[in-house]
Amino acid sequence: MTSESLTRAELGDVIVGVDGSASARTAALWAAAEADGRGRSLFLVHAADTDRRAYWTDAETIQAVREAGRDLLADTAAAVHERFPDLAVTRRLIRREPVAGLREAAGDRGTIVVGSRGLGGFSALMLGSVGLGVAARADVPVIVVRGGDERPEMGSVTAAVHDATDLDWLLHAAAEAEARKAALRIVSVWNVLAHVGRVASMLDDLDGIARRRVHEVKDLADRVREVHPGLIVGHHVETGTSTPGILIEASGHTDLLVMGRGRRPLGVGPSLGRVAHALIHHSRCPVEVIPSAFVEESGQP
């Protein structure tokens, strides 16, 4: 890949799922700030799941569900307007179930935002199964909002990278940092236990692997600086035996933790790795998961 092929990532509209829970309310206000910072529109989405319910529920109940959804969207829009009076906000009541509904609303360029947990029970599960389903299946970036409104801004975005192949989504993280007027911190965890038992597990080879990782991360930082010369970019390789543990600790010192998501095995089924799963449940800040399909289709390198 040549430096001439590198281009700035374009941040799209923000789509947030609301279900009446306190977590979804927090996510909606966070998403409004995100859309405002990007200079993009905010879409408030309530997936009422009435298509499926219609098979066993009477028409009067379906109508009541729709009316409750419209009221929820109106109430959330009013709360957003109070904080961001100039933000363009669109309300969408979708008949499909939440995972499919949010994916539909996002199209191929939006960013989906969900809360860290939902109401539970039958009516709307906005993290648990739905949030995990969106993060694992969406072909656009998904942000799971963790931490409350009272959390102070840290002035940084952290990108958790593995190797040089992560440049494809790292430029999106750089755009996120630039939109916030924040610094970008690139972190890679070198876990020695990942190499134990391999042919290359001799001490000298492990040292060589570690040096290559440091070089790769520095090269990633240099490539980002080429595209974003005004952005403060730091890079660091952390050593340890628990990659999720190290990244969870790092999440306490940043405003957003960004990571990539590879293609699904054989192209079918969900694909959310152990590290992403742990961060979505335990991070101290919002977590953004960017699928490889998104950067490939958007024309980024």
Short mmCIF file of N, CA and C in Angstrom, two decimals, residues 47-221:
data_model
loop_
_atom_site.label_atom_id
_atom_site.label_comp_id
_atom_site.label_asym_id
_atom_site.label_seq_id
_atom_site.Cartn_x
_atom_site.Cartn_y
_atom_site.Cartn_z
N ALA A 47 -37.17 0.02 17.28
CA ALA A 47 -37.59 -1.17 16.53
C ALA A 47 -38.71 -1.86 17.31
N ALA A 48 -39.92 -1.68 16.85
CA ALA A 48 -41.09 -2.16 17.60
C ALA A 48 -41.35 -3.65 17.44
N ASP A 49 -40.74 -4.28 16.43
CA ASP A 49 -40.88 -5.72 16.20
C ASP A 49 -42.33 -6.12 15.94
N THR A 50 -43.11 -5.21 15.33
CA THR A 50 -44.52 -5.52 15.13
C THR A 50 -44.76 -6.53 14.02
N ASP A 51 -43.84 -6.66 13.07
CA ASP A 51 -44.01 -7.66 12.02
C ASP A 51 -44.10 -9.05 12.63
N ARG A 52 -43.21 -9.34 13.56
CA ARG A 52 -43.21 -10.67 14.18
C ARG A 52 -44.37 -10.82 15.15
N ARG A 53 -44.63 -9.76 15.91
CA ARG A 53 -45.72 -9.84 16.89
C ARG A 53 -47.09 -10.03 16.23
N ALA A 54 -47.22 -9.57 15.00
CA ALA A 54 -48.51 -9.64 14.32
C ALA A 54 -48.99 -11.08 14.13
N TYR A 55 -48.07 -12.05 14.19
CA TYR A 55 -48.45 -13.44 14.01
C TYR A 55 -49.28 -13.97 15.19
N TRP A 56 -49.12 -13.37 16.36
CA TRP A 56 -49.82 -13.92 17.53
C TRP A 56 -50.50 -12.86 18.40
N THR A 57 -50.42 -11.56 17.98
CA THR A 57 -51.00 -10.47 18.76
C THR A 57 -52.10 -9.78 17.96
N ASP A 58 -53.16 -9.34 18.66
CA ASP A 58 -54.27 -8.70 17.96
C ASP A 58 -53.90 -7.29 17.51
N ALA A 59 -54.69 -6.76 16.59
CA ALA A 59 -54.40 -5.47 15.97
C ALA A 59 -54.41 -4.33 16.98
N GLU A 60 -55.26 -4.42 17.98
CA GLU A 60 -55.32 -3.36 19.00
C GLU A 60 -54.01 -3.27 19.78
N THR A 61 -53.44 -4.41 20.11
CA THR A 61 -52.17 -4.43 20.83
C THR A 61 -51.04 -3.89 19.96
N ILE A 62 -51.03 -4.29 18.70
CA ILE A 62 -50.01 -3.80 17.78
C ILE A 62 -50.07 -2.28 17.68
N GLN A 63 -51.28 -1.74 17.59
CA GLN A 63 -51.43 -0.29 17.51
C GLN A 63 -50.92 0.39 18.78
N ALA A 64 -51.17 -0.23 19.94
CA ALA A 64 -50.70 0.33 21.20
C ALA A 64 -49.17 0.33 21.26
N VAL A 65 -48.57 -0.73 20.75
CA VAL A 65 -47.10 -0.81 20.71
C VAL A 65 -46.54 0.30 19.84
N ARG A 66 -47.16 0.53 18.69
CA ARG A 66 -46.69 1.58 17.79
C ARG A 66 -46.83 2.96 18.42
N GLU A 67 -47.95 3.20 19.10
CA GLU A 67 -48.16 4.50 19.73
C GLU A 67 -47.15 4.72 20.85
N ALA A 68 -46.86 3.66 21.61
CA ALA A 68 -45.87 3.78 22.68
C ALA A 68 -44.49 4.08 22.09
N GLY A 69 -44.19 3.46 20.97
CA GLY A 69 -42.91 3.72 20.30
C GLY A 69 -42.80 5.15 19.82
N ARG A 70 -43.88 5.68 19.25
CA ARG A 70 -43.87 7.07 18.78
C ARG A 70 -43.69 8.03 19.95
N ASP A 71 -44.36 7.74 21.06
CA ASP A 71 -44.22 8.60 22.25
C ASP A 71 -42.78 8.56 22.76
N LEU A 72 -42.18 7.38 22.78
CA LEU A 72 -40.80 7.24 23.24
C LEU A 72 -39.86 8.04 22.35
N LEU A 73 -40.04 7.95 21.05
CA LEU A 73 -39.19 8.69 20.12
C LEU A 73 -39.36 10.20 20.30
N ALA A 74 -40.60 10.64 20.49
CA ALA A 74 -40.85 12.08 20.67
C ALA A 74 -40.21 12.58 21.96
N ASP A 75 -40.32 11.80 23.01
CA ASP A 75 -39.73 12.19 24.29
C ASP A 75 -38.21 12.25 24.20
N THR A 76 -37.61 11.27 23.54
CA THR A 76 -36.15 11.26 23.38
C THR A 76 -35.68 12.41 22.51
N ALA A 77 -36.42 12.68 21.44
CA ALA A 77 -36.07 13.80 20.56
C ALA A 77 -36.12 15.12 21.31
N ALA A 78 -37.10 15.28 22.21
CA ALA A 78 -37.20 16.51 22.99
C ALA A 78 -35.99 16.67 23.91
N ALA A 79 -35.54 15.56 24.53
CA ALA A 79 -34.37 15.62 25.39
C ALA A 79 -33.11 15.97 24.60
N VAL A 80 -33.00 15.43 23.39
CA VAL A 80 -31.86 15.75 22.54
C VAL A 80 -31.91 17.22 22.12
N HIS A 81 -33.08 17.69 21.73
CA HIS A 81 -33.22 19.08 21.26
C HIS A 81 -32.87 20.07 22.36
N GLU A 82 -33.15 19.71 23.61
CA GLU A 82 -32.84 20.60 24.72
C GLU A 82 -31.33 20.85 24.83
N ARG A 83 -30.55 19.81 24.55
CA ARG A 83 -29.09 19.94 24.65
C ARG A 83 -28.46 20.38 23.33
N PHE A 84 -29.06 19.97 22.22
CA PHE A 84 -28.47 20.27 20.90
C PHE A 84 -29.56 20.85 20.00
N PRO A 85 -29.94 22.09 20.24
CA PRO A 85 -31.09 22.67 19.51
C PRO A 85 -30.91 22.78 18.01
N ASP A 86 -29.67 22.81 17.52
CA ASP A 86 -29.44 22.96 16.08
C ASP A 86 -29.17 21.64 15.36
N LEU A 87 -29.20 20.54 16.09
CA LEU A 87 -28.90 19.23 15.49
C LEU A 87 -30.09 18.72 14.68
N ALA A 88 -29.82 18.21 13.48
CA ALA A 88 -30.87 17.61 12.66
C ALA A 88 -31.19 16.22 13.20
N VAL A 89 -32.43 16.02 13.63
CA VAL A 89 -32.86 14.76 14.25
C VAL A 89 -34.04 14.19 13.49
N THR A 90 -33.93 12.91 13.15
CA THR A 90 -35.02 12.20 12.47
C THR A 90 -35.46 11.04 13.35
N ARG A 91 -36.77 10.87 13.50
CA ARG A 91 -37.32 9.76 14.29
C ARG A 91 -37.82 8.66 13.36
N ARG A 92 -37.47 7.42 13.69
CA ARG A 92 -37.91 6.30 12.85
C ARG A 92 -38.47 5.18 13.71
N LEU A 93 -39.73 4.85 13.49
CA LEU A 93 -40.35 3.68 14.12
C LEU A 93 -40.30 2.55 13.10
N ILE A 94 -39.60 1.49 13.42
CA ILE A 94 -39.37 0.40 12.48
C ILE A 94 -40.14 -0.84 12.93
N ARG A 95 -40.75 -1.53 11.98
CA ARG A 95 -41.59 -2.69 12.31
C ARG A 95 -40.78 -3.95 12.57
N ARG A 96 -39.52 -3.97 12.15
CA ARG A 96 -38.71 -5.17 12.27
C ARG A 96 -38.14 -5.31 13.69
N GLU A 97 -37.50 -6.47 13.94
CA GLU A 97 -36.88 -6.68 15.25
C GLU A 97 -35.62 -5.82 15.35
N PRO A 98 -35.11 -5.55 16.58
CA PRO A 98 -34.08 -4.52 16.76
C PRO A 98 -32.80 -4.70 15.95
N VAL A 99 -32.23 -5.89 15.90
CA VAL A 99 -30.96 -6.06 15.18
C VAL A 99 -31.15 -5.72 13.70
N ALA A 100 -32.14 -6.32 13.08
CA ALA A 100 -32.40 -6.04 11.66
C ALA A 100 -32.82 -4.59 11.45
N GLY A 101 -33.60 -4.05 12.38
CA GLY A 101 -34.07 -2.68 12.25
C GLY A 101 -32.95 -1.66 12.29
N LEU A 102 -32.01 -1.84 13.20
CA LEU A 102 -30.89 -0.91 13.29
C LEU A 102 -29.97 -1.03 12.07
N ARG A 103 -29.74 -2.25 11.62
CA ARG A 103 -28.91 -2.44 10.43
C ARG A 103 -29.56 -1.79 9.21
N GLU A 104 -30.86 -1.93 9.10
CA GLU A 104 -31.58 -1.32 7.98
C GLU A 104 -31.47 0.20 8.04
N ALA A 105 -31.65 0.77 9.23
CA ALA A 105 -31.63 2.22 9.38
C ALA A 105 -30.25 2.80 9.09
N ALA A 106 -29.19 2.03 9.38
CA ALA A 106 -27.82 2.53 9.19
C ALA A 106 -27.39 2.54 7.74
N GLY A 107 -28.02 1.73 6.90
CA GLY A 107 -27.60 1.65 5.51
C GLY A 107 -26.18 1.15 5.41
N ASP A 108 -25.40 1.71 4.49
CA ASP A 108 -24.03 1.24 4.33
C ASP A 108 -23.00 2.27 4.76
N ARG A 109 -23.45 3.43 5.35
CA ARG A 109 -22.49 4.46 5.74
C ARG A 109 -22.67 4.96 7.17
N GLY A 110 -23.77 4.61 7.83
CA GLY A 110 -24.04 5.14 9.16
C GLY A 110 -23.23 4.46 10.25
N THR A 111 -23.28 5.04 11.43
CA THR A 111 -22.68 4.43 12.63
C THR A 111 -23.80 4.15 13.61
N ILE A 112 -23.89 2.90 14.08
CA ILE A 112 -24.94 2.50 15.01
C ILE A 112 -24.45 2.68 16.44
N VAL A 113 -25.30 3.25 17.29
CA VAL A 113 -24.99 3.42 18.71
C VAL A 113 -26.05 2.70 19.53
N VAL A 114 -25.62 1.93 20.51
CA VAL A 114 -26.54 1.24 21.42
C VAL A 114 -26.07 1.44 22.85
N GLY A 115 -27.00 1.29 23.79
CA GLY A 115 -26.65 1.36 25.21
C GLY A 115 -26.02 0.07 25.68
N SER A 116 -25.48 0.10 26.88
CA SER A 116 -24.76 -1.06 27.40
C SER A 116 -25.69 -2.12 27.96
N ARG A 117 -26.93 -1.78 28.21
CA ARG A 117 -27.90 -2.79 28.62
C ARG A 117 -29.30 -2.23 28.37
N GLY A 118 -30.27 -3.13 28.20
CA GLY A 118 -31.61 -2.69 27.87
C GLY A 118 -32.60 -2.99 28.96
N LEU A 119 -33.87 -2.97 28.59
CA LEU A 119 -34.92 -3.21 29.56
C LEU A 119 -34.96 -4.65 30.04
N GLY A 120 -34.49 -5.55 29.18
CA GLY A 120 -34.61 -6.96 29.50
C GLY A 120 -36.03 -7.44 29.23
N GLY A 121 -36.30 -8.72 29.46
CA GLY A 121 -37.63 -9.23 29.23
C GLY A 121 -37.94 -9.32 27.75
N PHE A 122 -39.22 -9.34 27.42
CA PHE A 122 -39.64 -9.59 26.06
C PHE A 122 -39.59 -8.36 25.18
N SER A 123 -39.96 -7.19 25.73
CA SER A 123 -40.29 -6.07 24.86
C SER A 123 -39.13 -5.48 24.09
N ALA A 124 -37.96 -5.30 24.73
CA ALA A 124 -36.83 -4.70 24.02
C ALA A 124 -35.56 -4.99 24.78
N LEU A 125 -34.63 -5.67 24.16
CA LEU A 125 -33.39 -6.08 24.81
C LEU A 125 -32.25 -5.28 24.21
N MET A 126 -31.99 -4.11 24.65
CA MET A 126 -31.07 -3.28 23.88
C MET A 126 -29.60 -3.45 24.25
N LEU A 127 -29.08 -4.02 25.20
CA LEU A 127 -27.77 -4.67 24.94
C LEU A 127 -27.94 -6.11 25.33
N GLY A 128 -27.39 -6.84 25.96
CA GLY A 128 -27.65 -8.25 25.95
C GLY A 128 -27.65 -8.76 24.53
N SER A 129 -28.68 -9.46 24.15
CA SER A 129 -28.69 -10.14 22.86
C SER A 129 -28.70 -9.16 21.69
N VAL A 130 -29.42 -8.04 21.79
CA VAL A 130 -29.52 -7.12 20.67
C VAL A 130 -28.21 -6.38 20.45
N GLY A 131 -27.66 -5.79 21.49
CA GLY A 131 -26.41 -5.06 21.33
C GLY A 131 -25.29 -5.95 20.82
N LEU A 132 -25.18 -7.14 21.36
CA LEU A 132 -24.16 -8.07 20.90
C LEU A 132 -24.43 -8.50 19.46
N GLY A 133 -25.70 -8.70 19.14
CA GLY A 133 -26.05 -9.10 17.78
C GLY A 133 -25.69 -8.03 16.76
N VAL A 134 -25.95 -6.77 17.10
CA VAL A 134 -25.60 -5.68 16.20
C VAL A 134 -24.09 -5.58 16.04
N ALA A 135 -23.37 -5.64 17.17
CA ALA A 135 -21.91 -5.52 17.11
C ALA A 135 -21.28 -6.65 16.30
N ALA A 136 -21.88 -7.84 16.36
CA ALA A 136 -21.31 -8.99 15.67
C ALA A 136 -21.71 -9.06 14.20
N ARG A 137 -22.87 -8.51 13.84
CA ARG A 137 -23.40 -8.73 12.49
C ARG A 137 -23.41 -7.49 11.59
N ALA A 138 -23.35 -6.31 12.18
CA ALA A 138 -23.46 -5.11 11.35
C ALA A 138 -22.26 -4.96 10.43
N ASP A 139 -22.49 -4.41 9.25
CA ASP A 139 -21.42 -4.13 8.30
C ASP A 139 -20.99 -2.66 8.36
N VAL A 140 -21.42 -1.96 9.40
CA VAL A 140 -21.01 -0.57 9.64
C VAL A 140 -20.48 -0.49 11.07
N PRO A 141 -19.79 0.59 11.43
CA PRO A 141 -19.29 0.72 12.80
C PRO A 141 -20.42 0.70 13.83
N VAL A 142 -20.16 0.07 14.97
CA VAL A 142 -21.12 0.00 16.07
C VAL A 142 -20.43 0.50 17.33
N ILE A 143 -21.08 1.42 18.04
CA ILE A 143 -20.55 1.94 19.29
C ILE A 143 -21.47 1.53 20.43
N VAL A 144 -20.91 0.84 21.41
CA VAL A 144 -21.64 0.48 22.62
C VAL A 144 -21.25 1.49 23.70
N VAL A 145 -22.23 2.24 24.19
CA VAL A 145 -21.96 3.32 25.13
C VAL A 145 -21.90 2.76 26.55
N ARG A 146 -20.75 2.91 27.15
CA ARG A 146 -20.54 2.54 28.55
C ARG A 146 -20.06 3.77 29.30
N GLY A 147 -20.34 3.81 30.61
CA GLY A 147 -19.99 4.98 31.40
C GLY A 147 -21.12 5.99 31.36
N GLY A 148 -21.29 6.75 32.44
CA GLY A 148 -22.40 7.69 32.53
C GLY A 148 -22.08 9.07 32.01
N ASP A 149 -23.10 9.94 32.04
CA ASP A 149 -22.92 11.31 31.57
C ASP A 149 -21.91 12.09 32.42
N GLU A 150 -21.75 11.64 33.65
CA GLU A 150 -20.87 12.38 34.55
C GLU A 150 -19.39 12.11 34.30
N ARG A 151 -19.07 11.17 33.42
CA ARG A 151 -17.67 10.83 33.17
C ARG A 151 -16.96 12.00 32.48
N PRO A 152 -15.85 12.49 33.05
CA PRO A 152 -15.16 13.64 32.46
C PRO A 152 -14.48 13.26 31.15
N GLU A 153 -14.35 14.25 30.25
CA GLU A 153 -13.66 14.00 28.99
C GLU A 153 -12.16 13.87 29.22
N MET A 154 -11.55 12.92 28.52
CA MET A 154 -10.12 12.65 28.67
C MET A 154 -9.29 13.29 27.55
N GLY A 155 -9.94 13.70 26.47
CA GLY A 155 -9.22 14.34 25.38
C GLY A 155 -8.44 13.37 24.51
N SER A 156 -8.88 12.09 24.48
CA SER A 156 -8.15 11.12 23.65
C SER A 156 -9.09 10.03 23.15
N VAL A 157 -8.71 9.48 22.01
CA VAL A 157 -9.34 8.28 21.45
C VAL A 157 -8.26 7.21 21.40
N THR A 158 -8.58 6.01 21.85
CA THR A 158 -7.60 4.92 21.86
C THR A 158 -7.98 3.86 20.84
N ALA A 159 -7.03 3.48 20.00
CA ALA A 159 -7.24 2.43 19.00
C ALA A 159 -6.44 1.21 19.41
N ALA A 160 -7.12 0.08 19.58
CA ALA A 160 -6.46 -1.17 19.97
C ALA A 160 -6.11 -1.95 18.71
N VAL A 161 -4.84 -1.93 18.33
CA VAL A 161 -4.41 -2.57 17.08
C VAL A 161 -3.64 -3.85 17.38
N HIS A 162 -3.51 -4.68 16.33
CA HIS A 162 -2.73 -5.90 16.46
C HIS A 162 -1.49 -5.86 15.58
N ASP A 163 -1.69 -5.51 14.31
CA ASP A 163 -0.54 -5.46 13.40
C ASP A 163 -0.83 -4.50 12.25
N ALA A 164 0.02 -4.55 11.22
CA ALA A 164 -0.07 -3.59 10.11
C ALA A 164 -1.39 -3.68 9.35
N THR A 165 -2.06 -4.82 9.39
CA THR A 165 -3.32 -4.95 8.65
C THR A 165 -4.43 -4.09 9.24
N ASP A 166 -4.23 -3.56 10.44
CA ASP A 166 -5.26 -2.74 11.07
C ASP A 166 -5.33 -1.32 10.54
N LEU A 167 -4.43 -0.96 9.62
CA LEU A 167 -4.47 0.39 9.07
C LEU A 167 -5.80 0.67 8.39
N ASP A 168 -6.46 -0.37 7.86
CA ASP A 168 -7.70 -0.16 7.12
C ASP A 168 -8.77 0.53 7.97
N TRP A 169 -8.89 0.18 9.25
CA TRP A 169 -9.89 0.83 10.09
C TRP A 169 -9.28 1.90 11.01
N LEU A 170 -7.96 1.92 11.15
CA LEU A 170 -7.32 2.88 12.04
C LEU A 170 -7.57 4.32 11.60
N LEU A 171 -7.68 4.54 10.29
CA LEU A 171 -7.94 5.89 9.81
C LEU A 171 -9.33 6.38 10.23
N HIS A 172 -10.26 5.44 10.44
CA HIS A 172 -11.57 5.82 10.96
C HIS A 172 -11.42 6.31 12.40
N ALA A 173 -10.61 5.61 13.19
CA ALA A 173 -10.36 6.04 14.57
C ALA A 173 -9.69 7.42 14.58
N ALA A 174 -8.80 7.67 13.62
CA ALA A 174 -8.16 8.97 13.53
C ALA A 174 -9.18 10.06 13.24
N ALA A 175 -10.14 9.76 12.36
CA ALA A 175 -11.20 10.73 12.05
C ALA A 175 -12.05 11.00 13.29
N GLU A 176 -12.32 9.96 14.08
CA GLU A 176 -13.06 10.13 15.33
C GLU A 176 -12.32 11.09 16.26
N ALA A 177 -11.00 10.89 16.39
CA ALA A 177 -10.21 11.76 17.27
C ALA A 177 -10.21 13.19 16.76
N GLU A 178 -10.06 13.36 15.46
CA GLU A 178 -10.02 14.71 14.88
C GLU A 178 -11.34 15.43 15.08
N ALA A 179 -12.46 14.70 14.92
CA ALA A 179 -13.78 15.32 15.11
C ALA A 179 -13.96 15.80 16.55
N ARG A 180 -13.33 15.12 17.49
CA ARG A 180 -13.41 15.50 18.90
C ARG A 180 -12.35 16.53 19.30
N LYS A 181 -11.45 16.87 18.38
CA LYS A 181 -10.29 17.69 18.71
C LYS A 181 -9.50 17.03 19.84
N ALA A 182 -9.36 15.73 19.72
CA ALA A 182 -8.67 14.92 20.73
C ALA A 182 -7.43 14.28 20.13
N ALA A 183 -6.59 13.73 20.97
CA ALA A 183 -5.41 13.00 20.51
C ALA A 183 -5.79 11.55 20.20
N LEU A 184 -5.01 10.90 19.35
CA LEU A 184 -5.19 9.49 19.05
C LEU A 184 -4.05 8.72 19.70
N ARG A 185 -4.40 7.71 20.46
CA ARG A 185 -3.41 6.85 21.10
C ARG A 185 -3.55 5.45 20.53
N ILE A 186 -2.51 4.97 19.88
CA ILE A 186 -2.51 3.63 19.30
C ILE A 186 -1.85 2.68 20.29
N VAL A 187 -2.59 1.66 20.69
CA VAL A 187 -2.09 0.70 21.68
C VAL A 187 -2.14 -0.70 21.09
N SER A 188 -1.05 -1.44 21.27
CA SER A 188 -1.02 -2.85 20.89
C SER A 188 -0.56 -3.66 22.09
N VAL A 189 -1.24 -4.74 22.36
CA VAL A 189 -0.87 -5.61 23.48
C VAL A 189 -0.08 -6.79 22.94
N TRP A 190 1.14 -6.94 23.43
CA TRP A 190 1.96 -8.09 23.06
C TRP A 190 1.87 -9.11 24.20
N ASN A 191 1.16 -10.19 23.92
CA ASN A 191 0.90 -11.22 24.92
C ASN A 191 1.81 -12.41 24.65
N VAL A 192 2.81 -12.61 25.50
CA VAL A 192 3.78 -13.68 25.28
C VAL A 192 3.13 -15.05 25.29
N LEU A 193 2.03 -15.19 26.04
CA LEU A 193 1.38 -16.50 26.11
C LEU A 193 0.78 -16.91 24.77
N ALA A 194 0.54 -15.94 23.89
CA ALA A 194 -0.01 -16.27 22.58
C ALA A 194 0.99 -17.01 21.72
N HIS A 195 2.28 -16.96 22.09
CA HIS A 195 3.31 -17.59 21.28
C HIS A 195 3.89 -18.84 21.94
N VAL A 196 3.53 -19.10 23.18
CA VAL A 196 4.05 -20.29 23.86
C VAL A 196 3.51 -21.54 23.19
N GLY A 197 4.39 -22.49 22.97
CA GLY A 197 3.98 -23.75 22.36
C GLY A 197 4.20 -23.79 20.86
N ARG A 198 4.52 -22.63 20.26
CA ARG A 198 4.80 -22.62 18.83
C ARG A 198 6.29 -22.91 18.61
N VAL A 199 6.62 -23.21 17.36
CA VAL A 199 8.02 -23.44 17.01
C VAL A 199 8.84 -22.19 17.32
N ALA A 200 8.23 -21.01 17.18
CA ALA A 200 8.94 -19.75 17.37
C ALA A 200 8.91 -19.28 18.80
N SER A 201 8.86 -20.19 19.76
CA SER A 201 8.73 -19.78 21.15
C SER A 201 10.06 -19.76 21.89
N MET A 202 11.19 -19.90 21.20
CA MET A 202 12.48 -19.72 21.84
C MET A 202 12.62 -18.26 22.27
N LEU A 203 13.37 -18.01 23.34
CA LEU A 203 13.47 -16.67 23.90
C LEU A 203 13.91 -15.65 22.87
N ASP A 204 14.94 -15.98 22.07
CA ASP A 204 15.43 -15.04 21.07
C ASP A 204 14.34 -14.70 20.06
N ASP A 205 13.55 -15.71 19.67
CA ASP A 205 12.48 -15.49 18.71
C ASP A 205 11.40 -14.59 19.30
N LEU A 206 11.09 -14.79 20.58
CA LEU A 206 10.09 -13.96 21.23
C LEU A 206 10.54 -12.50 21.27
N ASP A 207 11.80 -12.29 21.54
CA ASP A 207 12.32 -10.92 21.51
C ASP A 207 12.19 -10.32 20.12
N GLY A 208 12.45 -11.13 19.11
CA GLY A 208 12.32 -10.65 17.74
C GLY A 208 10.88 -10.31 17.39
N ILE A 209 9.96 -11.14 17.84
CA ILE A 209 8.54 -10.88 17.60
C ILE A 209 8.14 -9.58 18.26
N ALA A 210 8.61 -9.36 19.48
CA ALA A 210 8.28 -8.13 20.20
C ALA A 210 8.82 -6.91 19.47
N ARG A 211 10.05 -6.99 18.96
CA ARG A 211 10.64 -5.86 18.24
C ARG A 211 9.86 -5.57 16.96
N ARG A 212 9.42 -6.63 16.27
CA ARG A 212 8.64 -6.42 15.05
C ARG A 212 7.30 -5.75 15.37
N ARG A 213 6.71 -6.14 16.50
CA ARG A 213 5.43 -5.51 16.88
C ARG A 213 5.63 -4.02 17.14
N VAL A 214 6.69 -3.66 17.85
CA VAL A 214 6.96 -2.25 18.11
C VAL A 214 7.16 -1.49 16.81
N HIS A 215 7.91 -2.08 15.87
CA HIS A 215 8.14 -1.44 14.57
C HIS A 215 6.83 -1.28 13.81
N GLU A 216 5.98 -2.29 13.82
CA GLU A 216 4.71 -2.21 13.09
C GLU A 216 3.82 -1.12 13.65
N VAL A 217 3.75 -1.01 14.97
CA VAL A 217 2.89 0.00 15.59
C VAL A 217 3.42 1.40 15.30
N LYS A 218 4.73 1.57 15.34
CA LYS A 218 5.31 2.88 14.99
C LYS A 218 5.00 3.23 13.54
N ASP A 219 5.08 2.25 12.65
CA ASP A 219 4.78 2.49 11.24
C ASP A 219 3.32 2.89 11.06
N LEU A 220 2.41 2.24 11.81
CA LEU A 220 1.01 2.62 11.75
C LEU A 220 0.82 4.08 12.16
N ALA A 221 1.48 4.47 13.25
CA ALA A 221 1.37 5.85 13.71
C ALA A 221 1.89 6.82 12.66
#
